[in-house]
JSON list of C-alpha atoms in Angstrom, two decimals:
[
{"chain": "A", "resi": 1, "resn": "GLY", "atom": "CA", "xyz": [-0.03, 0.00, -0.07]},
{"chain": "A", "resi": 2, "resn": "ALA", "atom": "CA", "xyz": [0.96, 3.71, -0.21]},
{"chain": "A", "resi": 3, "resn": "VAL", "atom": "CA", "xyz": [3.32, 5.03, 2.36]},
{"chain": "A", "resi": 4, "resn": "VAL", "atom": "CA", "xyz": [2.82, 8.19, 4.46]},
{"chain": "A", "resi": 5, "resn": "SER", "atom": "CA", "xyz": [5.85, 9.14, 6.46]},
{"chain": "A", "resi": 6, "resn": "GLN", "atom": "CA", "xyz": [5.31, 11.30, 9.57]},
{"chain": "A", "resi": 7, "resn": "HIS", "atom": "CA", "xyz": [8.07, 12.56, 11.79]},
{"chain": "A", "resi": 8, "resn": "PRO", "atom": "CA", "xyz": [9.28, 13.11, 14.43]},
{"chain": "A", "resi": 9, "resn": "SER", "atom": "CA", "xyz": [7.73, 9.95, 16.00]},
{"chain": "A", "resi": 10, "resn": "ARG", "atom": "CA", "xyz": [8.16, 11.41, 19.43]},
{"chain": "A", "resi": 11, "resn": "VAL", "atom": "CA", "xyz": [9.05, 14.85, 20.72]},
{"chain": "A", "resi": 12, "resn": "ILE", "atom": "CA", "xyz": [9.45, 16.33, 24.24]},
{"chain": "A", "resi": 13, "resn": "CYS", "atom": "CA", "xyz": [9.53, 19.95, 24.55]},
{"chain": "A", "resi": 14, "resn": "LYS", "atom": "CA", "xyz": [9.37, 22.76, 27.11]},
{"chain": "A", "resi": 15, "resn": "SER", "atom": "CA", "xyz": [6.25, 24.76, 27.62]},
{"chain": "A", "resi": 16, "resn": "GLY", "atom": "CA", "xyz": [6.20, 27.85, 25.30]},
{"chain": "A", "resi": 17, "resn": "THR", "atom": "CA", "xyz": [8.20, 26.37, 22.50]},
{"chain": "A", "resi": 18, "resn": "SER", "atom": "CA", "xyz": [6.86, 25.48, 18.95]},
{"chain": "A", "resi": 19, "resn": "VAL", "atom": "CA", "xyz": [6.93, 22.14, 17.58]},
{"chain": "A", "resi": 20, "resn": "LYS", "atom": "CA", "xyz": [6.76, 21.20, 13.76]},
{"chain": "A", "resi": 21, "resn": "ILE", "atom": "CA", "xyz": [5.52, 17.89, 12.63]},
{"chain": "A", "resi": 22, "resn": "GLU", "atom": "CA", "xyz": [5.94, 16.71, 9.12]},
{"chain": "A", "resi": 23, "resn": "CYS", "atom": "CA", "xyz": [3.76, 14.51, 6.92]},
{"chain": "A", "resi": 24, "resn": "ARG", "atom": "CA", "xyz": [4.93, 13.15, 3.57]},
{"chain": "A", "resi": 25, "resn": "SER", "atom": "CA", "xyz": [3.34, 10.98, 1.05]},
{"chain": "A", "resi": 26, "resn": "LEU", "atom": "CA", "xyz": [6.25, 9.00, -0.40]},
{"chain": "A", "resi": 27, "resn": "ASP", "atom": "CA", "xyz": [4.72, 7.26, -3.44]},
{"chain": "A", "resi": 28, "resn": "PHE", "atom": "CA", "xyz": [1.79, 9.23, -4.35]},
{"chain": "A", "resi": 29, "resn": "GLN", "atom": "CA", "xyz": [0.49, 12.76, -4.63]},
{"chain": "A", "resi": 30, "resn": "ALA", "atom": "CA", "xyz": [-1.85, 13.75, -1.84]},
{"chain": "A", "resi": 31, "resn": "THR", "atom": "CA", "xyz": [-4.41, 16.18, -2.81]},
{"chain": "A", "resi": 32, "resn": "THR", "atom": "CA", "xyz": [-5.93, 16.06, 0.59]},
{"chain": "A", "resi": 33, "resn": "MET", "atom": "CA", "xyz": [-4.32, 15.69, 4.05]},
{"chain": "A", "resi": 34, "resn": "PHE", "atom": "CA", "xyz": [-5.96, 15.50, 7.39]},
{"chain": "A", "resi": 35, "resn": "TRP", "atom": "CA", "xyz": [-4.51, 16.11, 10.82]},
{"chain": "A", "resi": 36, "resn": "TYR", "atom": "CA", "xyz": [-5.90, 14.38, 13.91]},
{"chain": "A", "resi": 37, "resn": "ARG", "atom": "CA", "xyz": [-5.11, 14.20, 17.60]},
{"chain": "A", "resi": 38, "resn": "GLN", "atom": "CA", "xyz": [-5.83, 11.33, 19.82]},
{"chain": "A", "resi": 39, "resn": "PHE", "atom": "CA", "xyz": [-5.88, 11.16, 23.56]},
{"chain": "A", "resi": 40, "resn": "PRO", "atom": "CA", "xyz": [-5.22, 7.87, 25.39]},
{"chain": "A", "resi": 41, "resn": "LYS", "atom": "CA", "xyz": [-8.14, 5.45, 24.90]},
{"chain": "A", "resi": 42, "resn": "LYS", "atom": "CA", "xyz": [-10.08, 8.09, 22.90]},
{"chain": "A", "resi": 43, "resn": "SER", "atom": "CA", "xyz": [-11.03, 8.38, 19.32]},
{"chain": "A", "resi": 44, "resn": "LEU", "atom": "CA", "xyz": [-9.20, 10.27, 16.53]},
{"chain": "A", "resi": 45, "resn": "MET", "atom": "CA", "xyz": [-10.29, 13.84, 16.61]},
{"chain": "A", "resi": 46, "resn": "LEU", "atom": "CA", "xyz": [-10.11, 15.59, 13.30]},
{"chain": "A", "resi": 47, "resn": "MET", "atom": "CA", "xyz": [-8.30, 18.89, 13.66]},
{"chain": "A", "resi": 48, "resn": "ALA", "atom": "CA", "xyz": [-8.08, 20.22, 10.19]},
{"chain": "A", "resi": 49, "resn": "THR", "atom": "CA", "xyz": [-8.27, 19.36, 6.49]},
{"chain": "A", "resi": 50, "resn": "SER", "atom": "CA", "xyz": [-5.80, 20.73, 4.04]},
{"chain": "A", "resi": 51, "resn": "ASN", "atom": "CA", "xyz": [-5.96, 20.70, 0.24]},
{"chain": "A", "resi": 52, "resn": "GLU", "atom": "CA", "xyz": [-2.75, 21.32, -1.66]},
{"chain": "A", "resi": 53, "resn": "GLY", "atom": "CA", "xyz": [-2.63, 24.95, -2.75]},
{"chain": "A", "resi": 54, "resn": "SER", "atom": "CA", "xyz": [-5.38, 26.31, -0.41]},
{"chain": "A", "resi": 55, "resn": "LYS", "atom": "CA", "xyz": [-5.78, 27.24, 3.30]},
{"chain": "A", "resi": 56, "resn": "ALA", "atom": "CA", "xyz": [-6.51, 24.53, 5.69]},
{"chain": "A", "resi": 57, "resn": "THR", "atom": "CA", "xyz": [-10.05, 24.14, 6.96]},
{"chain": "A", "resi": 58, "resn": "TYR", "atom": "CA", "xyz": [-10.19, 23.88, 10.78]},
{"chain": "A", "resi": 59, "resn": "GLU", "atom": "CA", "xyz": [-12.79, 22.00, 12.84]},
{"chain": "A", "resi": 60, "resn": "GLN", "atom": "CA", "xyz": [-14.83, 23.81, 15.22]},
{"chain": "A", "resi": 61, "resn": "GLY", "atom": "CA", "xyz": [-13.00, 24.50, 18.47]},
{"chain": "A", "resi": 62, "resn": "VAL", "atom": "CA", "xyz": [-9.50, 24.06, 16.91]},
{"chain": "A", "resi": 63, "resn": "GLU", "atom": "CA", "xyz": [-7.46, 27.33, 17.09]},
{"chain": "A", "resi": 64, "resn": "LYS", "atom": "CA", "xyz": [-5.96, 27.95, 13.75]},
{"chain": "A", "resi": 65, "resn": "ASP", "atom": "CA", "xyz": [-3.34, 30.35, 15.18]},
{"chain": "A", "resi": 66, "resn": "LYS", "atom": "CA", "xyz": [-2.31, 27.66, 17.58]},
{"chain": "A", "resi": 67, "resn": "PHE", "atom": "CA", "xyz": [-2.04, 24.75, 15.14]},
{"chain": "A", "resi": 68, "resn": "LEU", "atom": "CA", "xyz": [-0.60, 26.12, 11.85]},
{"chain": "A", "resi": 69, "resn": "ILE", "atom": "CA", "xyz": [-0.93, 23.95, 8.93]},
{"chain": "A", "resi": 70, "resn": "ASN", "atom": "CA", "xyz": [0.91, 24.23, 5.68]},
{"chain": "A", "resi": 71, "resn": "HIS", "atom": "CA", "xyz": [0.23, 22.08, 2.62]},
{"chain": "A", "resi": 72, "resn": "ALA", "atom": "CA", "xyz": [2.67, 23.53, 0.23]},
{"chain": "A", "resi": 73, "resn": "SER", "atom": "CA", "xyz": [3.14, 20.68, -2.10]},
{"chain": "A", "resi": 74, "resn": "LEU", "atom": "CA", "xyz": [1.43, 17.51, -3.21]},
{"chain": "A", "resi": 75, "resn": "THR", "atom": "CA", "xyz": [3.63, 15.40, -1.05]},
{"chain": "A", "resi": 76, "resn": "LEU", "atom": "CA", "xyz": [4.09, 17.45, 2.12]},
{"chain": "A", "resi": 77, "resn": "SER", "atom": "CA", "xyz": [2.03, 18.94, 4.85]},
{"chain": "A", "resi": 78, "resn": "THR", "atom": "CA", "xyz": [3.25, 20.32, 8.15]},
{"chain": "A", "resi": 79, "resn": "LEU", "atom": "CA", "xyz": [1.59, 20.92, 11.48]},
{"chain": "A", "resi": 80, "resn": "THR", "atom": "CA", "xyz": [3.22, 23.45, 13.82]},
{"chain": "A", "resi": 81, "resn": "VAL", "atom": "CA", "xyz": [2.01, 23.52, 17.33]},
{"chain": "A", "resi": 82, "resn": "THR", "atom": "CA", "xyz": [2.81, 27.06, 18.51]},
{"chain": "A", "resi": 83, "resn": "SER", "atom": "CA", "xyz": [3.71, 28.08, 22.07]},
{"chain": "A", "resi": 84, "resn": "ALA", "atom": "CA", "xyz": [3.01, 24.43, 23.21]},
{"chain": "A", "resi": 85, "resn": "HIS", "atom": "CA", "xyz": [1.53, 23.91, 26.64]},
{"chain": "A", "resi": 86, "resn": "PRO", "atom": "CA", "xyz": [1.10, 20.67, 28.64]},
{"chain": "A", "resi": 87, "resn": "GLU", "atom": "CA", "xyz": [-2.57, 20.40, 27.53]},
{"chain": "A", "resi": 88, "resn": "ASP", "atom": "CA", "xyz": [-1.30, 20.12, 23.94]},
{"chain": "A", "resi": 89, "resn": "SER", "atom": "CA", "xyz": [0.36, 16.75, 24.86]},
{"chain": "A", "resi": 90, "resn": "SER", "atom": "CA", "xyz": [-1.20, 14.22, 22.66]},
{"chain": "A", "resi": 91, "resn": "PHE", "atom": "CA", "xyz": [-0.70, 11.81, 19.90]},
{"chain": "A", "resi": 92, "resn": "TYR", "atom": "CA", "xyz": [-0.91, 13.52, 16.52]},
{"chain": "A", "resi": 93, "resn": "ILE", "atom": "CA", "xyz": [-1.65, 11.62, 13.33]},
{"chain": "A", "resi": 94, "resn": "CYS", "atom": "CA", "xyz": [-1.73, 12.77, 9.78]},
{"chain": "A", "resi": 95, "resn": "SER", "atom": "CA", "xyz": [-3.48, 10.98, 6.84]},
{"chain": "A", "resi": 96, "resn": "ALA", "atom": "CA", "xyz": [-3.41, 11.55, 3.18]},
{"chain": "A", "resi": 97, "resn": "ARG", "atom": "CA", "xyz": [-5.32, 10.59, 0.10]},
{"chain": "A", "resi": 98, "resn": "VAL", "atom": "CA", "xyz": [-5.38, 11.20, -3.61]},
{"chain": "A", "resi": 99, "resn": "ALA", "atom": "CA", "xyz": [-9.02, 12.34, -4.04]},
{"chain": "A", "resi": 100, "resn": "ARG", "atom": "CA", "xyz": [-10.60, 15.54, -2.72]},
{"chain": "A", "resi": 101, "resn": "GLY", "atom": "CA", "xyz": [-14.12, 14.16, -2.24]},
{"chain": "A", "resi": 102, "resn": "GLY", "atom": "CA", "xyz": [-16.71, 11.45, -2.76]},
{"chain": "A", "resi": 103, "resn": "PHE", "atom": "CA", "xyz": [-17.57, 8.92, -0.11]},
{"chain": "A", "resi": 104, "resn": "ARG", "atom": "CA", "xyz": [-15.43, 6.28, -1.84]},
{"chain": "A", "resi": 105, "resn": "ALA", "atom": "CA", "xyz": [-12.28, 8.44, -1.57]},
{"chain": "A", "resi": 106, "resn": "ASN", "atom": "CA", "xyz": [-11.53, 7.06, 1.90]},
{"chain": "A", "resi": 107, "resn": "GLU", "atom": "CA", "xyz": [-10.75, 3.66, 0.61]},
{"chain": "A", "resi": 108, "resn": "LYS", "atom": "CA", "xyz": [-7.43, 5.11, -0.26]},
{"chain": "A", "resi": 109, "resn": "LEU", "atom": "CA", "xyz": [-6.86, 7.05, 2.90]},
{"chain": "A", "resi": 110, "resn": "PHE", "atom": "CA", "xyz": [-3.49, 6.34, 4.42]},
{"chain": "A", "resi": 111, "resn": "PHE", "atom": "CA", "xyz": [-2.05, 7.20, 7.90]},
{"chain": "A", "resi": 112, "resn": "GLY", "atom": "CA", "xyz": [1.29, 8.36, 9.03]},
{"chain": "A", "resi": 113, "resn": "SER", "atom": "CA", "xyz": [2.88, 6.64, 11.96]},
{"chain": "A", "resi": 114, "resn": "GLY", "atom": "CA", "xyz": [1.94, 9.33, 14.44]},
{"chain": "A", "resi": 115, "resn": "THR", "atom": "CA", "xyz": [3.82, 11.81, 16.62]},
{"chain": "A", "resi": 116, "resn": "GLN", "atom": "CA", "xyz": [3.64, 11.59, 20.35]},
{"chain": "A", "resi": 117, "resn": "LEU", "atom": "CA", "xyz": [4.08, 15.11, 21.71]},
{"chain": "A", "resi": 118, "resn": "SER", "atom": "CA", "xyz": [4.86, 15.61, 25.39]},
{"chain": "A", "resi": 119, "resn": "VAL", "atom": "CA", "xyz": [5.02, 19.15, 26.64]},
{"chain": "A", "resi": 120, "resn": "LEU", "atom": "CA", "xyz": [6.78, 19.57, 29.96]},
{"chain": "B", "resi": 1, "resn": "GLN", "atom": "CA", "xyz": [-25.40, 11.17, 21.91]},
{"chain": "B", "resi": 2, "resn": "LYS", "atom": "CA", "xyz": [-22.06, 10.56, 20.36]},
{"chain": "B", "resi": 3, "resn": "GLU", "atom": "CA", "xyz": [-21.87, 10.51, 16.58]},
{"chain": "B", "resi": 4, "resn": "VAL", "atom": "CA", "xyz": [-20.15, 7.15, 16.48]},
{"chain": "B", "resi": 5, "resn": "GLU", "atom": "CA", "xyz": [-20.41, 4.87, 19.50]},
{"chain": "B", "resi": 6, "resn": "GLN", "atom": "CA", "xyz": [-18.52, 1.75, 20.41]},
{"chain": "B", "resi": 7, "resn": "ASN", "atom": "CA", "xyz": [-18.19, -0.24, 23.54]},
{"chain": "B", "resi": 8, "resn": "SER", "atom": "CA", "xyz": [-14.70, 0.36, 24.82]},
{"chain": "B", "resi": 9, "resn": "GLY", "atom": "CA", "xyz": [-14.26, -3.17, 25.98]},
{"chain": "B", "resi": 10, "resn": "PRO", "atom": "CA", "xyz": [-11.99, -4.99, 26.43]},
{"chain": "B", "resi": 11, "resn": "LEU", "atom": "CA", "xyz": [-13.65, -7.84, 24.48]},
{"chain": "B", "resi": 12, "resn": "SER", "atom": "CA", "xyz": [-11.91, -10.95, 25.41]},
{"chain": "B", "resi": 13, "resn": "VAL", "atom": "CA", "xyz": [-12.27, -14.08, 23.28]},
{"chain": "B", "resi": 14, "resn": "PRO", "atom": "CA", "xyz": [-10.30, -17.38, 23.12]},
{"chain": "B", "resi": 15, "resn": "GLU", "atom": "CA", "xyz": [-8.04, -18.08, 20.18]},
{"chain": "B", "resi": 16, "resn": "GLY", "atom": "CA", "xyz": [-10.15, -19.53, 17.33]},
{"chain": "B", "resi": 17, "resn": "ALA", "atom": "CA", "xyz": [-13.32, -18.02, 18.39]},
{"chain": "B", "resi": 18, "resn": "ILE", "atom": "CA", "xyz": [-15.42, -15.42, 16.50]},
{"chain": "B", "resi": 19, "resn": "ALA", "atom": "CA", "xyz": [-14.98, -11.84, 17.74]},
{"chain": "B", "resi": 20, "resn": "SER", "atom": "CA", "xyz": [-18.02, -9.53, 17.22]},
{"chain": "B", "resi": 21, "resn": "LEU", "atom": "CA", "xyz": [-17.45, -5.89, 17.31]},
{"chain": "B", "resi": 22, "resn": "ASN", "atom": "CA", "xyz": [-20.34, -3.38, 17.08]},
{"chain": "B", "resi": 23, "resn": "CYS", "atom": "CA", "xyz": [-20.75, 0.28, 16.26]},
{"chain": "B", "resi": 24, "resn": "THR", "atom": "CA", "xyz": [-23.78, 2.60, 16.13]},
{"chain": "B", "resi": 25, "resn": "TYR", "atom": "CA", "xyz": [-23.94, 5.97, 14.35]},
{"chain": "B", "resi": 26, "resn": "SER", "atom": "CA", "xyz": [-26.31, 8.91, 14.69]},
{"chain": "B", "resi": 27, "resn": "ASP", "atom": "CA", "xyz": [-26.36, 10.48, 11.31]},
{"chain": "B", "resi": 28, "resn": "ARG", "atom": "CA", "xyz": [-28.75, 8.69, 8.93]},
{"chain": "B", "resi": 29, "resn": "GLY", "atom": "CA", "xyz": [-27.23, 10.48, 5.93]},
{"chain": "B", "resi": 30, "resn": "SER", "atom": "CA", "xyz": [-23.98, 8.66, 6.34]},
{"chain": "B", "resi": 31, "resn": "GLN", "atom": "CA", "xyz": [-22.99, 6.61, 3.31]},
{"chain": "B", "resi": 32, "resn": "SER", "atom": "CA", "xyz": [-19.62, 4.99, 3.99]},
{"chain": "B", "resi": 33, "resn": "PHE", "atom": "CA", "xyz": [-18.49, 2.95, 6.99]},
{"chain": "B", "resi": 34, "resn": "PHE", "atom": "CA", "xyz": [-14.96, 1.83, 7.65]},
{"chain": "B", "resi": 35, "resn": "TRP", "atom": "CA", "xyz": [-13.29, -0.45, 10.25]},
{"chain": "B", "resi": 36, "resn": "TYR", "atom": "CA", "xyz": [-9.72, 0.27, 11.21]},
{"chain": "B", "resi": 37, "resn": "ARG", "atom": "CA", "xyz": [-7.29, -1.70, 13.43]},
{"chain": "B", "resi": 38, "resn": "GLN", "atom": "CA", "xyz": [-4.99, 0.29, 15.67]},
{"chain": "B", "resi": 39, "resn": "TYR", "atom": "CA", "xyz": [-2.21, -1.32, 17.70]},
{"chain": "B", "resi": 40, "resn": "SER", "atom": "CA", "xyz": [-1.04, 0.56, 20.66]},
{"chain": "B", "resi": 41, "resn": "GLY", "atom": "CA", "xyz": [1.00, 3.65, 19.95]},
{"chain": "B", "resi": 42, "resn": "LYS", "atom": "CA", "xyz": [0.66, 3.02, 16.15]},
{"chain": "B", "resi": 43, "resn": "SER", "atom": "CA", "xyz": [-1.46, 4.54, 13.41]},
{"chain": "B", "resi": 44, "resn": "PRO", "atom": "CA", "xyz": [-4.85, 2.99, 12.18]},
{"chain": "B", "resi": 45, "resn": "GLU", "atom": "CA", "xyz": [-4.81, 0.64, 9.34]},
{"chain": "B", "resi": 46, "resn": "LEU", "atom": "CA", "xyz": [-7.87, -0.06, 7.20]},
{"chain": "B", "resi": 47, "resn": "ILE", "atom": "CA", "xyz": [-9.45, -3.52, 7.63]},
{"chain": "B", "resi": 48, "resn": "MET", "atom": "CA", "xyz": [-12.85, -3.16, 5.77]},
{"chain": "B", "resi": 49, "resn": "PHE", "atom": "CA", "xyz": [-15.13, -0.70, 4.32]},
{"chain": "B", "resi": 50, "resn": "ILE", "atom": "CA", "xyz": [-18.92, -1.18, 3.40]},
{"chain": "B", "resi": 51, "resn": "TYR", "atom": "CA", "xyz": [-21.43, 1.03, 1.75]},
{"chain": "B", "resi": 52, "resn": "SER", "atom": "CA", "xyz": [-24.58, -1.18, 1.24]},
{"chain": "B", "resi": 53, "resn": "ASN", "atom": "CA", "xyz": [-26.78, -2.91, 3.63]},
{"chain": "B", "resi": 54, "resn": "GLY", "atom": "CA", "xyz": [-25.86, -6.56, 4.24]},
{"chain": "B", "resi": 55, "resn": "ASP", "atom": "CA", "xyz": [-22.67, -8.50, 4.58]},
{"chain": "B", "resi": 56, "resn": "LYS", "atom": "CA", "xyz": [-19.32, -8.06, 3.03]},
{"chain": "B", "resi": 57, "resn": "GLU", "atom": "CA", "xyz": [-16.60, -10.64, 3.50]},
{"chain": "B", "resi": 58, "resn": "ASP", "atom": "CA", "xyz": [-12.97, -10.52, 3.13]},
{"chain": "B", "resi": 59, "resn": "GLY", "atom": "CA", "xyz": [-10.91, -13.39, 4.45]},
{"chain": "B", "resi": 60, "resn": "ARG", "atom": "CA", "xyz": [-11.60, -13.84, 8.14]},
{"chain": "B", "resi": 61, "resn": "PHE", "atom": "CA", "xyz": [-13.32, -10.53, 8.35]},
{"chain": "B", "resi": 62, "resn": "THR", "atom": "CA", "xyz": [-17.03, -9.69, 7.71]},
{"chain": "B", "resi": 63, "resn": "ALA", "atom": "CA", "xyz": [-18.50, -6.28, 7.89]},
{"chain": "B", "resi": 64, "resn": "GLN", "atom": "CA", "xyz": [-22.34, -6.06, 8.40]},
{"chain": "B", "resi": 65, "resn": "LEU", "atom": "CA", "xyz": [-24.35, -2.88, 7.73]},
{"chain": "B", "resi": 66, "resn": "ASN", "atom": "CA", "xyz": [-27.85, -2.12, 8.73]},
{"chain": "B", "resi": 67, "resn": "LYS", "atom": "CA", "xyz": [-28.76, 1.49, 7.81]},
{"chain": "B", "resi": 68, "resn": "ALA", "atom": "CA", "xyz": [-32.29, 1.18, 9.14]},
{"chain": "B", "resi": 69, "resn": "SER", "atom": "CA", "xyz": [-31.09, 0.46, 12.65]},
{"chain": "B", "resi": 70, "resn": "GLN", "atom": "CA", "xyz": [-27.84, 2.59, 12.18]},
{"chain": "B", "resi": 71, "resn": "TYR", "atom": "CA", "xyz": [-25.27, 0.00, 13.18]},
{"chain": "B", "resi": 72, "resn": "VAL", "atom": "CA", "xyz": [-22.31, -1.54, 11.54]},
{"chain": "B", "resi": 73, "resn": "SER", "atom": "CA", "xyz": [-20.52, -4.56, 12.94]},
{"chain": "B", "resi": 74, "resn": "LEU", "atom": "CA", "xyz": [-17.20, -6.46, 12.32]},
{"chain": "B", "resi": 75, "resn": "LEU", "atom": "CA", "xyz": [-16.90, -10.11, 12.84]},
{"chain": "B", "resi": 76, "resn": "ILE", "atom": "CA", "xyz": [-13.50, -11.72, 13.06]},
{"chain": "B", "resi": 77, "resn": "ARG", "atom": "CA", "xyz": [-13.43, -15.46, 12.48]},
{"chain": "B", "resi": 78, "resn": "ASP", "atom": "CA", "xyz": [-10.80, -17.76, 13.80]},
{"chain": "B", "resi": 79, "resn": "SER", "atom": "CA", "xyz": [-9.36, -15.09, 16.08]},
{"chain": "B", "resi": 80, "resn": "GLN", "atom": "CA", "xyz": [-5.64, -14.94, 16.53]},
{"chain": "B", "resi": 81, "resn": "PRO", "atom": "CA", "xyz": [-3.55, -13.47, 19.36]},
{"chain": "B", "resi": 82, "resn": "SER", "atom": "CA", "xyz": [-2.23, -11.15, 16.60]},
{"chain": "B", "resi": 83, "resn": "ASP", "atom": "CA", "xyz": [-5.74, -9.74, 16.16]},
{"chain": "B", "resi": 84, "resn": "SER", "atom": "CA", "xyz": [-5.48, -8.22, 19.71]},
{"chain": "B", "resi": 85, "resn": "ALA", "atom": "CA", "xyz": [-5.77, -4.58, 19.06]},
{"chain": "B", "resi": 86, "resn": "THR", "atom": "CA", "xyz": [-8.14, -1.48, 19.21]},
{"chain": "B", "resi": 87, "resn": "TYR", "atom": "CA", "xyz": [-10.81, -1.59, 16.44]},
{"chain": "B", "resi": 88, "resn": "LEU", "atom": "CA", "xyz": [-12.11, 1.81, 15.29]},
{"chain": "B", "resi": 89, "resn": "CYS", "atom": "CA", "xyz": [-15.33, 2.37, 13.48]},
{"chain": "B", "resi": 90, "resn": "ALA", "atom": "CA", "xyz": [-15.53, 5.42, 11.21]},
{"chain": "B", "resi": 91, "resn": "VAL", "atom": "CA", "xyz": [-18.41, 6.89, 9.42]},
{"chain": "B", "resi": 92, "resn": "ASN", "atom": "CA", "xyz": [-18.50, 9.71, 6.87]},
{"chain": "B", "resi": 93, "resn": "ARG", "atom": "CA", "xyz": [-19.94, 12.91, 7.98]},
{"chain": "B", "resi": 94, "resn": "LYS", "atom": "CA", "xyz": [-23.16, 14.13, 6.38]},
{"chain": "B", "resi": 95, "resn": "ASP", "atom": "CA", "xyz": [-21.77, 17.65, 5.73]},
{"chain": "B", "resi": 96, "resn": "SER", "atom": "CA", "xyz": [-18.76, 16.39, 3.92]},
{"chain": "B", "resi": 97, "resn": "SER", "atom": "CA", "xyz": [-18.58, 13.09, 2.30]},
{"chain": "B", "resi": 98, "resn": "TYR", "atom": "CA", "xyz": [-14.88, 12.77, 2.61]},
{"chain": "B", "resi": 99, "resn": "LYS", "atom": "CA", "xyz": [-14.41, 13.54, 6.38]},
{"chain": "B", "resi": 100, "resn": "LEU", "atom": "CA", "xyz": [-14.56, 10.66, 8.71]},
{"chain": "B", "resi": 101, "resn": "ILE", "atom": "CA", "xyz": [-15.90, 10.55, 12.29]},
{"chain": "B", "resi": 102, "resn": "PHE", "atom": "CA", "xyz": [-14.20, 7.83, 14.48]},
{"chain": "B", "resi": 103, "resn": "GLY", "atom": "CA", "xyz": [-15.64, 6.00, 17.29]},
{"chain": "B", "resi": 104, "resn": "SER", "atom": "CA", "xyz": [-13.38, 5.69, 20.41]},
{"chain": "B", "resi": 105, "resn": "GLY", "atom": "CA", "xyz": [-12.65, 2.17, 19.54]},
{"chain": "B", "resi": 106, "resn": "THR", "atom": "CA", "xyz": [-13.18, -1.37, 21.18]},
{"chain": "B", "resi": 107, "resn": "ARG", "atom": "CA", "xyz": [-10.14, -3.13, 22.60]},
{"chain": "B", "resi": 108, "resn": "LEU", "atom": "CA", "xyz": [-10.04, -6.75, 21.53]},
{"chain": "B", "resi": 109, "resn": "LEU", "atom": "CA", "xyz": [-8.05, -9.30, 23.40]},
{"chain": "B", "resi": 110, "resn": "VAL", "atom": "CA", "xyz": [-7.53, -12.83, 21.91]},
{"chain": "B", "resi": 111, "resn": "ARG", "atom": "CA", "xyz": [-6.41, -15.24, 24.60]},
{"chain": "B", "resi": 112, "resn": "PRO", "atom": "CA", "xyz": [-4.02, -18.06, 23.33]}
]
């Protein structure tokens, strides 16, 4: 299957610093990328959707100035957690797919390996 | 009411048994339904998808969809210890066909 590379896999940072997470589609062009966060034993919560070449669409309750998303190319999207605080500690996962829409599009939705962020 | 509900488990079954995982959803307009498997600390991987009422079989896995009752289930036959994981049910959102809403997952333990 297609490969989505996400790194770093784990990051520990001090409160107030910014952290950048990269998500790359290695063998396909990702028209659409999604960013999720997941707390222990909880479901994946969609944070934002980014389509290449356009601004990210954030879900209700997600601060766009806090979680900066850039989808500059068809193979790379980045999530920057700005001025991170302990409550931002979570597992962040990206996913990518070729198609923009249609309910069948998620048949080809591929996930990155996730980033465990710990803010001290 | 949560949009996608799953029993958190753990569901414990002996090796070789059938594991039955259930999921209910609230949006009658949902059209696509997915089951993902997630090992601890790893990202989800797609197991099955189903769009029409009835059963869909793929190897040891069978997905069952009942839109009238708004539930979707996953059966795992001949369960193996390697099937021990959290299984996430995902349903597309009515407002956007390509965004998925995930349940919180059911943890499955297959005892050797």
